[in-house]
Short mmCIF file of C-alpha atoms and ligand atoms in Angstrom, two decimals:
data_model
loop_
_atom_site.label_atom_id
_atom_site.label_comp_id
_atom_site.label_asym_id
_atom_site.label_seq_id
_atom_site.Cartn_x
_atom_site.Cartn_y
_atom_site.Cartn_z
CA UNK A 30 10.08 28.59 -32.12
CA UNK A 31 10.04 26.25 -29.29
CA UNK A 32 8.06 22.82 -29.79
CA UNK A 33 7.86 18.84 -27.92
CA UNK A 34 9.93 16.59 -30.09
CA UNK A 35 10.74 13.08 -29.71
CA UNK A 36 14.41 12.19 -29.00
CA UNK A 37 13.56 8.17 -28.29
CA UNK A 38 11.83 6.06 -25.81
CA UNK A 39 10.24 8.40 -22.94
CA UNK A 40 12.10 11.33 -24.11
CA UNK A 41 10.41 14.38 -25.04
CA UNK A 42 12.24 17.46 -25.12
CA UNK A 43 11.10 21.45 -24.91
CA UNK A 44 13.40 22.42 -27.78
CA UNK A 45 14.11 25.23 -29.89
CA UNK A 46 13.16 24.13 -33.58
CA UNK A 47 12.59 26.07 -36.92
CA UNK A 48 9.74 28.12 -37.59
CA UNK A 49 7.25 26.94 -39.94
CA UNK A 50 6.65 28.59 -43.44
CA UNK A 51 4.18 28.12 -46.12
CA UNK A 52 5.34 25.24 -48.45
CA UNK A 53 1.79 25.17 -50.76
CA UNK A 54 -0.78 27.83 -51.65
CA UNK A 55 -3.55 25.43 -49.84
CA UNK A 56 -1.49 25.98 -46.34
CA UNK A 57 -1.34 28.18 -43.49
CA UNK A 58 0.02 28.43 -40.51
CA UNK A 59 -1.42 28.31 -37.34
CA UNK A 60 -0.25 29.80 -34.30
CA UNK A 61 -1.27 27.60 -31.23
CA UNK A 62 -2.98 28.69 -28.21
CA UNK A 63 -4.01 25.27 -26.39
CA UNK A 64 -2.64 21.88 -27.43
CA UNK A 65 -3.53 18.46 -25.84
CA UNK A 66 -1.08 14.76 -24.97
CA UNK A 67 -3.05 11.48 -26.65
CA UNK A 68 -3.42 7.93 -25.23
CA UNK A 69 -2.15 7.88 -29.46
CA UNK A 70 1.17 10.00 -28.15
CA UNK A 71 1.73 7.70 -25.65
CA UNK A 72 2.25 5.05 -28.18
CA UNK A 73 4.86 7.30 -29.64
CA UNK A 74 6.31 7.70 -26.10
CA UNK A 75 6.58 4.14 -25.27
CA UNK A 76 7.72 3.58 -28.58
CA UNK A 77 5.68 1.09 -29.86
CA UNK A 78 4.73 2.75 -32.79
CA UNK A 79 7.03 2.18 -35.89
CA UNK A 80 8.15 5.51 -38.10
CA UNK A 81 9.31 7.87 -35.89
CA UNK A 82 12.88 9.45 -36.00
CA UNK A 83 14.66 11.66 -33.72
CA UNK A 84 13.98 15.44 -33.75
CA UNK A 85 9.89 14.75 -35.00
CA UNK A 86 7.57 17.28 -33.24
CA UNK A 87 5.04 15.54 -31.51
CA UNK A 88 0.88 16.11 -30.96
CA UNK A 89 -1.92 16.28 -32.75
CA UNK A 90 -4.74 18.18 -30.65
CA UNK A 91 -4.75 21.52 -31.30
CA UNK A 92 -6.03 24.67 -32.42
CA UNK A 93 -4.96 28.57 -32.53
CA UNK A 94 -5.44 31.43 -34.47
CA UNK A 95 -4.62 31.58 -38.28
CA UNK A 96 -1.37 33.75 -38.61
CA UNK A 97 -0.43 33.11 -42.32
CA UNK A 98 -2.40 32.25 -45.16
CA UNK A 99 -1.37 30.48 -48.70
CA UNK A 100 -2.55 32.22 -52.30
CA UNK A 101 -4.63 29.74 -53.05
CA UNK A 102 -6.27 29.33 -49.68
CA UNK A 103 -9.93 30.24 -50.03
CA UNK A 104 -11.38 28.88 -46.27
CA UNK A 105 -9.62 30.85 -43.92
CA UNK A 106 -8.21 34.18 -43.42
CA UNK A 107 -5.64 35.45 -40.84
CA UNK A 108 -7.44 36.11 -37.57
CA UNK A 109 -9.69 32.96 -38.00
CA UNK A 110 -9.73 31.04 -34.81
CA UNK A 111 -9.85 26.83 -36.07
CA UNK A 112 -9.35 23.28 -34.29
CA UNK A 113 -7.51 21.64 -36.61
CA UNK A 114 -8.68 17.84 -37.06
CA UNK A 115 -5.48 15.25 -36.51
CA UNK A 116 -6.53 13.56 -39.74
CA UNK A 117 -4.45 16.06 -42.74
CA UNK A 118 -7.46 15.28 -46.05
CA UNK A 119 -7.51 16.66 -49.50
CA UNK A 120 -11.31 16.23 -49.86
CA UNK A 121 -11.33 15.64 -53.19
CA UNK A 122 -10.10 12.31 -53.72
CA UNK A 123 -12.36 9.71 -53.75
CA UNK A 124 -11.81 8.51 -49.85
CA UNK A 125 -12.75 11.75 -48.65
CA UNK A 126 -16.03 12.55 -51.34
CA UNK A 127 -17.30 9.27 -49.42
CA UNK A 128 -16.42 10.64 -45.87
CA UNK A 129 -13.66 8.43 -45.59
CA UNK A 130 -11.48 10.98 -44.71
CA UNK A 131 -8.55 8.99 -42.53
CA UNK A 132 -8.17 6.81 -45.59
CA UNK A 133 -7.32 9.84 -47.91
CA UNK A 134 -5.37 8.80 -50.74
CA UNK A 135 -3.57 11.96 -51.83
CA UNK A 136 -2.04 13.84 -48.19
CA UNK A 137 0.34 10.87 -46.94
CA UNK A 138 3.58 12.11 -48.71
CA UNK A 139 4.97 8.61 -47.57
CA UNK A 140 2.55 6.58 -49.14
CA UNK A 141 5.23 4.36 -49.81
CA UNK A 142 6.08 3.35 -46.34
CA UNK A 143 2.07 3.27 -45.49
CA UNK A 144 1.67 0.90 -48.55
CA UNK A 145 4.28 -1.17 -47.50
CA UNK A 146 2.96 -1.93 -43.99
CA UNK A 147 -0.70 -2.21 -44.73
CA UNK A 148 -1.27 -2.82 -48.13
CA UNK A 149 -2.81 0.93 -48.81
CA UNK A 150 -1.98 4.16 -48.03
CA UNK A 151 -4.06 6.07 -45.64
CA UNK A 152 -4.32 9.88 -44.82
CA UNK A 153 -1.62 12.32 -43.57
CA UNK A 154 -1.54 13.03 -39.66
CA UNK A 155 0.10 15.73 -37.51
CA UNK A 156 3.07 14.30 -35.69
CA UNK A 157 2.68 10.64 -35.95
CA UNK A 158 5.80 8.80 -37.95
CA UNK A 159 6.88 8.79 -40.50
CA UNK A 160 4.55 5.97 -42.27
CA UNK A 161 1.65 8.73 -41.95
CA UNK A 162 3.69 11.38 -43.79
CA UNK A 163 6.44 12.49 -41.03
CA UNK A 164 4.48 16.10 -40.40
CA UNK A 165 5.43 18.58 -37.84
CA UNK A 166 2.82 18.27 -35.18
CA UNK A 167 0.50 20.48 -32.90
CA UNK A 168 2.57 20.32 -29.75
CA UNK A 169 4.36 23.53 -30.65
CA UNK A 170 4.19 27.36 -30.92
CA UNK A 171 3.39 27.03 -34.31
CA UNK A 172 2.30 24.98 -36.99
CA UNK A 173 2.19 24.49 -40.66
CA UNK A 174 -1.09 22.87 -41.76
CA UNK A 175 -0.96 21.35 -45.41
CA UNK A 176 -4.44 21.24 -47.63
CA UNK A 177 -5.62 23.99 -44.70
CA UNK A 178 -8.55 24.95 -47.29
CA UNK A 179 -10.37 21.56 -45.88
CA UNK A 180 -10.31 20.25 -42.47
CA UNK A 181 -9.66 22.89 -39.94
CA UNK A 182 -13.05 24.03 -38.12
CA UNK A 183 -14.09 27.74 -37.36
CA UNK A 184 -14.95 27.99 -34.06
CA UNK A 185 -17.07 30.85 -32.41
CA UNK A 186 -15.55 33.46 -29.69
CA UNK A 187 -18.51 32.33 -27.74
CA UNK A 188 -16.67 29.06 -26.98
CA UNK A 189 -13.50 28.63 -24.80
CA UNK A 190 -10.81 26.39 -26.05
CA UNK A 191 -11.26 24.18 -23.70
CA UNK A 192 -14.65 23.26 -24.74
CA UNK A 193 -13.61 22.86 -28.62
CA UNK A 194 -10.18 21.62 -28.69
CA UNK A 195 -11.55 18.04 -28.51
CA UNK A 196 -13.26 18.45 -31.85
CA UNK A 197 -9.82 17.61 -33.65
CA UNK A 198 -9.97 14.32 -32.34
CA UNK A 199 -10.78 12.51 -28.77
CA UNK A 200 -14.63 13.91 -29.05
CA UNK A 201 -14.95 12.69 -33.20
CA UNK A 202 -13.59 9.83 -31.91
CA UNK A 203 -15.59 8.96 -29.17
CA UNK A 204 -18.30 9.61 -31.01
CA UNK A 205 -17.51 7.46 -34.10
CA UNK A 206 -16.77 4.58 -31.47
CA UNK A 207 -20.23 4.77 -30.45
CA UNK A 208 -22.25 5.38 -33.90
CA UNK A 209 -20.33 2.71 -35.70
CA UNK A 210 -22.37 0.54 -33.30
CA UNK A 211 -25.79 1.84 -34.31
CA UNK A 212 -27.36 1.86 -30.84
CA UNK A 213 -30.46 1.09 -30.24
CA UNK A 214 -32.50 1.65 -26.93
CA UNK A 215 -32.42 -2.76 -26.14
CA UNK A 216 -28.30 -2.30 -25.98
CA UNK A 217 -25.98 -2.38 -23.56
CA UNK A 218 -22.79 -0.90 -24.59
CA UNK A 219 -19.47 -1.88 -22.89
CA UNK A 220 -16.62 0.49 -22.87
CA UNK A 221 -13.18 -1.05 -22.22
CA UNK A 222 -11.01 1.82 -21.22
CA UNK A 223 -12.41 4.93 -19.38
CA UNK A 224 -9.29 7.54 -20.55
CA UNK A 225 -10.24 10.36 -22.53
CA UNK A 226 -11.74 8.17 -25.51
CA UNK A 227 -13.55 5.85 -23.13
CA UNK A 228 -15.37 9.11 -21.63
CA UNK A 229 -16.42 10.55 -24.99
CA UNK A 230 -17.56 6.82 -25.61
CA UNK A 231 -19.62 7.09 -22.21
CA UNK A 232 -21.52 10.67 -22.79
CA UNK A 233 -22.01 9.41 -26.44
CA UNK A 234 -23.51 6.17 -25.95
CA UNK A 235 -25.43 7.89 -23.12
CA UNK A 236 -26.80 10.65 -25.96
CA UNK A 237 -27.57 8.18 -28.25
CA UNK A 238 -29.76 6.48 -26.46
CA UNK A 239 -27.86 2.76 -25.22
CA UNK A 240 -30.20 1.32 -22.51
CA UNK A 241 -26.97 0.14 -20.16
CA UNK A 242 -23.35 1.94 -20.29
CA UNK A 243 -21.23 -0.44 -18.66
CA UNK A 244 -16.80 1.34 -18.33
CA UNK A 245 -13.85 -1.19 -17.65
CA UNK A 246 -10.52 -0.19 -15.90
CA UNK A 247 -8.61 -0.32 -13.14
CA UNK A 248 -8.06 3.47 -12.16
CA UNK A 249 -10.51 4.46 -9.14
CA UNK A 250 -10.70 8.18 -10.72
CA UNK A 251 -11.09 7.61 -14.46
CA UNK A 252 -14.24 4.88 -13.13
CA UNK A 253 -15.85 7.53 -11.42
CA UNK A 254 -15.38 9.95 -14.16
CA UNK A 255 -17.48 7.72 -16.28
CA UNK A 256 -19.82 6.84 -13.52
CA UNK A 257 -20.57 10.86 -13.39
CA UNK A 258 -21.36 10.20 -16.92
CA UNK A 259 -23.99 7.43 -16.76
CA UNK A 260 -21.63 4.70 -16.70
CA UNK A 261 -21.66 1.43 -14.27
CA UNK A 262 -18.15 1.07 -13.50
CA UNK A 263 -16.40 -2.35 -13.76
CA UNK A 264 -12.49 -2.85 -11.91
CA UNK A 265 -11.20 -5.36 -13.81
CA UNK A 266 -8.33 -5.36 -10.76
CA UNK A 267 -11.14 -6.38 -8.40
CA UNK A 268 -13.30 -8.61 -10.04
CA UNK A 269 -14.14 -10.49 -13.32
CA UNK A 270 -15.00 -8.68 -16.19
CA UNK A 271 -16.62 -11.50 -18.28
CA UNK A 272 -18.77 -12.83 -14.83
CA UNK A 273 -19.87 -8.96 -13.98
CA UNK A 274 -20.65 -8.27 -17.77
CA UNK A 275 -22.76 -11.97 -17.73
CA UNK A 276 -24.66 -10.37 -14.30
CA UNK A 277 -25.62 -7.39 -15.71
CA UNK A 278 -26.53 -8.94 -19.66
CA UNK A 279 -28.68 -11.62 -18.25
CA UNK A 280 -25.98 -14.04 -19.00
CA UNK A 281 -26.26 -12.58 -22.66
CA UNK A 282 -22.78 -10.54 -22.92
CA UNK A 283 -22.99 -6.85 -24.30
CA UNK A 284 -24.49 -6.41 -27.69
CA UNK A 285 -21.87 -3.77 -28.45
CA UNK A 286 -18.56 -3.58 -27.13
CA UNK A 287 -15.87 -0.83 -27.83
CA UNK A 288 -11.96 -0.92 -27.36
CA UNK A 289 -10.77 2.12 -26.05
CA UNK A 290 -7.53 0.84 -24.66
CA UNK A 291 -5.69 -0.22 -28.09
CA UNK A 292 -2.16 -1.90 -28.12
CA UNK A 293 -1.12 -1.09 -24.78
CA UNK A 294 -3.61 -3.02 -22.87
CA UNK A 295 -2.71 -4.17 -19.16
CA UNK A 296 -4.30 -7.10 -17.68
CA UNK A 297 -4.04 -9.21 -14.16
CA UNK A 298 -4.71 -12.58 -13.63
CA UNK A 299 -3.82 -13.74 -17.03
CA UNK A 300 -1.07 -15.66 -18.85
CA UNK A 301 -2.33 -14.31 -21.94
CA UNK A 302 -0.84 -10.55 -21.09
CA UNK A 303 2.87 -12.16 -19.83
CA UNK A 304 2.93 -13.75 -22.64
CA UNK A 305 2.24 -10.98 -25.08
CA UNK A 306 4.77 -8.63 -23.06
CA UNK A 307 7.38 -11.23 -23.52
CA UNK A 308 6.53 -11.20 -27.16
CA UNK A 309 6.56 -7.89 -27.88
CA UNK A 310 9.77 -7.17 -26.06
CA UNK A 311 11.16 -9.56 -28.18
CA UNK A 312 9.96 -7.83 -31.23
CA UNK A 313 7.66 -11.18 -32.16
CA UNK A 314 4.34 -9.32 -31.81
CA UNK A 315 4.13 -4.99 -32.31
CA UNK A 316 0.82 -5.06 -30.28
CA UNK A 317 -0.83 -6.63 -26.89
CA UNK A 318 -4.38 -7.90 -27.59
CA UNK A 319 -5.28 -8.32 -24.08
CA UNK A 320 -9.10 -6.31 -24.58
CA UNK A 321 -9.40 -7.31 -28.51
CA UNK A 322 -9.36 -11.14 -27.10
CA UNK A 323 -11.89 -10.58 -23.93
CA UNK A 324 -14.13 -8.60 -26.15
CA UNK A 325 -14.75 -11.18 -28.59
CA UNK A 326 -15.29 -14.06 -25.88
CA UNK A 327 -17.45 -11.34 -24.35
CA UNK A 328 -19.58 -9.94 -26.87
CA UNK A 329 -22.90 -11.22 -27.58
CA UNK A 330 -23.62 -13.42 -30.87
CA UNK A 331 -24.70 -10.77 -33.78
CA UNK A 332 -23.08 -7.44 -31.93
CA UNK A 333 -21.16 -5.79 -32.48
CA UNK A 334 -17.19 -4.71 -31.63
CA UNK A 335 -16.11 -1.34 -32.41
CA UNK A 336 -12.27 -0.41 -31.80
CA UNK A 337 -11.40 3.32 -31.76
CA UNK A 338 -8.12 2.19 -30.04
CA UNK A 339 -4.84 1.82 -32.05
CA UNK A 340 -3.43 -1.27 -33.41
CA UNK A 341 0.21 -0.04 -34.98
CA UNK A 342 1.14 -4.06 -36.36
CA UNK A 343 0.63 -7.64 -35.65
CA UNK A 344 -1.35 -9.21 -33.28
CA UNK A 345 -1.23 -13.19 -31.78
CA UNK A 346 -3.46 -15.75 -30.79
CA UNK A 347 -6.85 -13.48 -31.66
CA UNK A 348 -9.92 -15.58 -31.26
CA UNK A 349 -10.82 -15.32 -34.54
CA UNK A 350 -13.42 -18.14 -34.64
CA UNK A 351 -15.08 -16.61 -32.35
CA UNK A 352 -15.77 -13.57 -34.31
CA UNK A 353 -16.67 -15.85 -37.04
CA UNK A 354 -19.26 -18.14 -35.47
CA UNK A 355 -20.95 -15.67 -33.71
CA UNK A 356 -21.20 -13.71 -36.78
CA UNK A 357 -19.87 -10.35 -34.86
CA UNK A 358 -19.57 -7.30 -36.82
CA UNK A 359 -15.98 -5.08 -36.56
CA UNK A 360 -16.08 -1.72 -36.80
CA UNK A 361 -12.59 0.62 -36.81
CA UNK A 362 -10.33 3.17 -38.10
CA UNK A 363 -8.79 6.53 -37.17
CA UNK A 364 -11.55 8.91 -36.54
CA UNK A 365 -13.00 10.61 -39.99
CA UNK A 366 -13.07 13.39 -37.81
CA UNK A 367 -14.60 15.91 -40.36
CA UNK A 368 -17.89 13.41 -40.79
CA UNK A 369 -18.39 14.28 -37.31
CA UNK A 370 -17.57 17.77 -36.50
CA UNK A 371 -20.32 20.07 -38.03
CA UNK A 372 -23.21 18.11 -35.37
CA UNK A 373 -20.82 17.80 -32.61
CA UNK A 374 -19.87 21.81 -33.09
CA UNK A 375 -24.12 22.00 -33.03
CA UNK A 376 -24.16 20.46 -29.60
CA UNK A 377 -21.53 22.17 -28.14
CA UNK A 378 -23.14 25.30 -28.73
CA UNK A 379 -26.34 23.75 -27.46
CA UNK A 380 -25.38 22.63 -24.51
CA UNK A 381 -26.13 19.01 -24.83
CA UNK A 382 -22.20 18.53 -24.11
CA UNK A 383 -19.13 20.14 -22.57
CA UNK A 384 -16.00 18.37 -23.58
CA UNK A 385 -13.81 20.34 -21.02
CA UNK A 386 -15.30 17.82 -18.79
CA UNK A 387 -12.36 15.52 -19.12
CA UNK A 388 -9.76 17.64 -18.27
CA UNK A 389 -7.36 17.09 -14.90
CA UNK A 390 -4.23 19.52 -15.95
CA UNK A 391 -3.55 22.15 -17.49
CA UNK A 392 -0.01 23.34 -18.25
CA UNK A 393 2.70 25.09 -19.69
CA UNK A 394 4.03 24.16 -22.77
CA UNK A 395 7.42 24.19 -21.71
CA UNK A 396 7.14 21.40 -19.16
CA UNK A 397 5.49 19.06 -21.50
CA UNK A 398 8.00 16.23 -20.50
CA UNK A 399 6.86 16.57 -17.10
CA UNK A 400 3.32 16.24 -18.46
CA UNK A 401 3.68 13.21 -20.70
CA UNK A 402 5.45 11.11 -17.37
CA UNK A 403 2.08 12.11 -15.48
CA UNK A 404 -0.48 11.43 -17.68
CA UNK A 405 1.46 7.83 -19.13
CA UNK A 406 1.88 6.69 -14.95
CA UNK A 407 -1.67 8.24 -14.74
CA UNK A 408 -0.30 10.33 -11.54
CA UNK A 409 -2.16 12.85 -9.77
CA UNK A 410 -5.47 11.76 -11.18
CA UNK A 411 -4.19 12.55 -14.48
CA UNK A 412 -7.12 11.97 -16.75
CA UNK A 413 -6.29 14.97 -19.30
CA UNK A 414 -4.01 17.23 -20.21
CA UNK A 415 -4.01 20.76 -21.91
CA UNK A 416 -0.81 22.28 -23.09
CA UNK A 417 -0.08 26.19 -23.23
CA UNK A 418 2.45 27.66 -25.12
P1 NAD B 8 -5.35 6.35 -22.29
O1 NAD B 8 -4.05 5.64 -22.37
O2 NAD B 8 -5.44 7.54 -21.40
O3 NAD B 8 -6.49 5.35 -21.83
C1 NAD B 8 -6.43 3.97 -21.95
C2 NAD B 8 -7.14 3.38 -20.72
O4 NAD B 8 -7.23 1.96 -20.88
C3 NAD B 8 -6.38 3.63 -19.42
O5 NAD B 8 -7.23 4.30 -18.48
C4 NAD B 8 -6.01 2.22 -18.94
O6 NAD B 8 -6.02 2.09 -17.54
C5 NAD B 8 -7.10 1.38 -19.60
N1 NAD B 8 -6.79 -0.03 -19.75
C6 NAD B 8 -5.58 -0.64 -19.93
N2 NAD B 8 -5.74 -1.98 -20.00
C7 NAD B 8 -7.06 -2.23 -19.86
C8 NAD B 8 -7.84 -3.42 -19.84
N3 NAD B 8 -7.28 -4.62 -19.96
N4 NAD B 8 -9.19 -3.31 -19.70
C9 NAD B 8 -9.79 -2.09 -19.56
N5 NAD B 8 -9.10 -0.92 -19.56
C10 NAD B 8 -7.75 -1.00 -19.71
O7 NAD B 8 -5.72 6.72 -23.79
P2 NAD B 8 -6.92 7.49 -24.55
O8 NAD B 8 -6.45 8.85 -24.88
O9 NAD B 8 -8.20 7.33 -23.85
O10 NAD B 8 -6.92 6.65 -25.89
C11 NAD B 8 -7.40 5.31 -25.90
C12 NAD B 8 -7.02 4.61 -27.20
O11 NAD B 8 -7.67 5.28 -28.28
C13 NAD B 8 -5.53 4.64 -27.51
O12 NAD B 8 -5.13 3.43 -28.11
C14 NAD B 8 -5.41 5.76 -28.52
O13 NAD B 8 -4.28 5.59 -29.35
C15 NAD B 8 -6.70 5.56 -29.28
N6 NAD B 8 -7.15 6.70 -30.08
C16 NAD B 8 -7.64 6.42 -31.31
C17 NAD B 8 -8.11 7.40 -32.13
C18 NAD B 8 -8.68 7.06 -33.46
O14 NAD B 8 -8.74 7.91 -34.34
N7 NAD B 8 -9.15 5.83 -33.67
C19 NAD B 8 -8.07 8.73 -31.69
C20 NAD B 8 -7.59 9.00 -30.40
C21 NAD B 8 -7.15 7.97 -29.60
ZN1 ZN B 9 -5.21 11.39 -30.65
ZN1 ZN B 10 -8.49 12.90 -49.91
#
């Protein structure tokens, strides 16, 4: 079959690969019909991420129609159209009976490495190194998806891919970002980073009720995107983030702020982002804290900080007493994306949200390289991507 796989920095390749076969009774395979590129991929890309080795398949947004089913496989049956959820979970261990499920403690089969690097294992994922397991991903014709009696969701003919793909991860995730900060209708909720997460962060704060939804970047298209959405649109390129978020807090700062932007933050104006690149060129520091370090000057005493964006290692010179004195609350974690997807299915189907919202490209498969260069430079009003193959 042909599949993306990762050759080294900014190299992704359309390559011929094996096919896929059931290795468990609990599996099947999945034969893809839409697939989507990350802001998490890009990590891989850019190769900041630790764990990956040349000849991985890449992605892990995407869904298709069951093609193969294992003998102990009681959930689905071939013909069943799923999204299957980036996070790979057992649900029986005692991570996911508590909804933990991106913590699972039985489906990383290199809990070794995991253990190593942070102390604990934590759950299995499609095409993302080695340290979460080393599985073929979603960015391919076909797929094998361990424990498949669990995660993947059924999805009604009613719905187009495009308006369910995002289940399996950005729309959880958005989501989560925003409910880990139980809003309430006093808040103002500021979203640094208005790419696909930062959206789903927009419509959900919107949903659930924030008084204020205030977006950070610097990209003219992905601000208006969120400014469709409800949002009031702040360039940190043009003016000062921590002066525009004191206008529009009465000098209070945002009760809950949310890091969509993760390791790979950019920033102007400041010594503390020439520094970090420096750093982490030199292999001193794996990730730039540019937004984790604004966020905690700006955030209000009491709020709280919730950070769907990925950290991969070790950060430097983190305000931490700031966090402390003003007694802020942190919130994070890969998605749990099953905790989320039965209500978020719900209001799909209702109408209270169309995911496909988000989407700028779609694509062939094949010229996935061309694809990953666009959405990473953020080209052509790039916002999105979906992948045929
Ligand atoms: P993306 O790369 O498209 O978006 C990141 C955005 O941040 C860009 O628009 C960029 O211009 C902006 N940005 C950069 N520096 C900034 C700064 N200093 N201030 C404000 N904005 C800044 O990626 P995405 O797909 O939206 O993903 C965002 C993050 O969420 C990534 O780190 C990704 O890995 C992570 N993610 C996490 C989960 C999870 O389970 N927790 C799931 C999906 C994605
Ligand atoms: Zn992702
Ligand atoms: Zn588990």
């Amino acid at each position: 079959m042909k599949a993306l796989v990762w050759h080294g920095k900014n190299d992704i390749r359309y390559d011929t690969v094996p096919d896929p076969t059931i290795e468990d009774g609990r599996d099947a395979i999945i034969k893809v019909t839409s697939c989507a590129i990350c802001g998490s991929d890009l990590h891989l890309y850019d190769h900041f991420m630790v764990g990956m080795e040349k000849g991985d398949i890449v992605g892990h947004e995407f869904m298709g129609e069951v093609m193969e089913v294992g003998r102990d496989n009681r959930k689905l049956k071939v013909g069943d159209r799923v999204v299957v959820p980036f996070t790979i979970v057992c649900g029986e261990c005692d991570q996911c009976r508590r909804g933990n499920f991106s913590v699972c403690e039985r489906t990383n089969r290199r809990a070794d490495l995991a253990s190593k690097m942070f102390g604990h294992t934590t759950a299995g994922l499609f095409g993302y190194t080695h340290l979460t397991g080393g599985y073929a991903g979603g960015q391919a014709e076909y797929v094998r998806v361990p424990y498949a009696d669990v995660a993947p969701v059924k999805v009604p003919d009613s719905l187009t891919d495009e308006q369910v793909l995002f289940l399996g991860d950005i729309l959880p995730t958005g989501w989560q970002a925003v409910a880990q900060c139980d809003i309430e209708p006093t808040d103002t909720v500021a979203i640094w980073g208005a790419g696909p997460v930062g959206q789903f962060c927009v419509r959900a704060a919107v949903l659930l009720g924030a008084k204020q939804v205030v977006v950070i970047d610097r990209v003219p298209e992905r601000l208006s995107m969120a400014v469709a959405g409800g949002a009031i649109a702040i360039n940190f390129e043009e003016e000062s983030v921590l002066e525009r978020l004191g206008d529009l807090t009465d000098g209070k700062g945002p009760e809950k702020c949310i890091d969509a932007v993760g390791l790979e933050a950019h920033a102007t104006r400041s010594i503390d982002s020439v520094v970090d690149r420096a750093k982490q060129a030199m292999m001193l520091e794996t990730d730039r804290p540019h937004v984790l370090r604004e966020i905690f000057y700006a955030c209000r005493p009491a709020g709280t900080v919730s950070i769907p964006g990925v950290y991969g290692g070790l950060i430097d010179k983190v305000p931490f007493g700031a966090v402390m004195n003003k007694s802020l609350t942190i919130r994070t974690g890969q998605t749990h994306v099953n905790r989320w997807t039965d209500d978020l299915l719900r209001r799909i189907e209702e109408g209270q949200i169309d995911p496909s919202f988000v989407i700028t490209h779609t694509g062939s498969l094949a010229d996935g390289a061309h694809y990953y260069d666009l959405f990473k430079h953020k080209k052509d009003g790039c916002v999105k991507v979906v992948l045929k193959p």
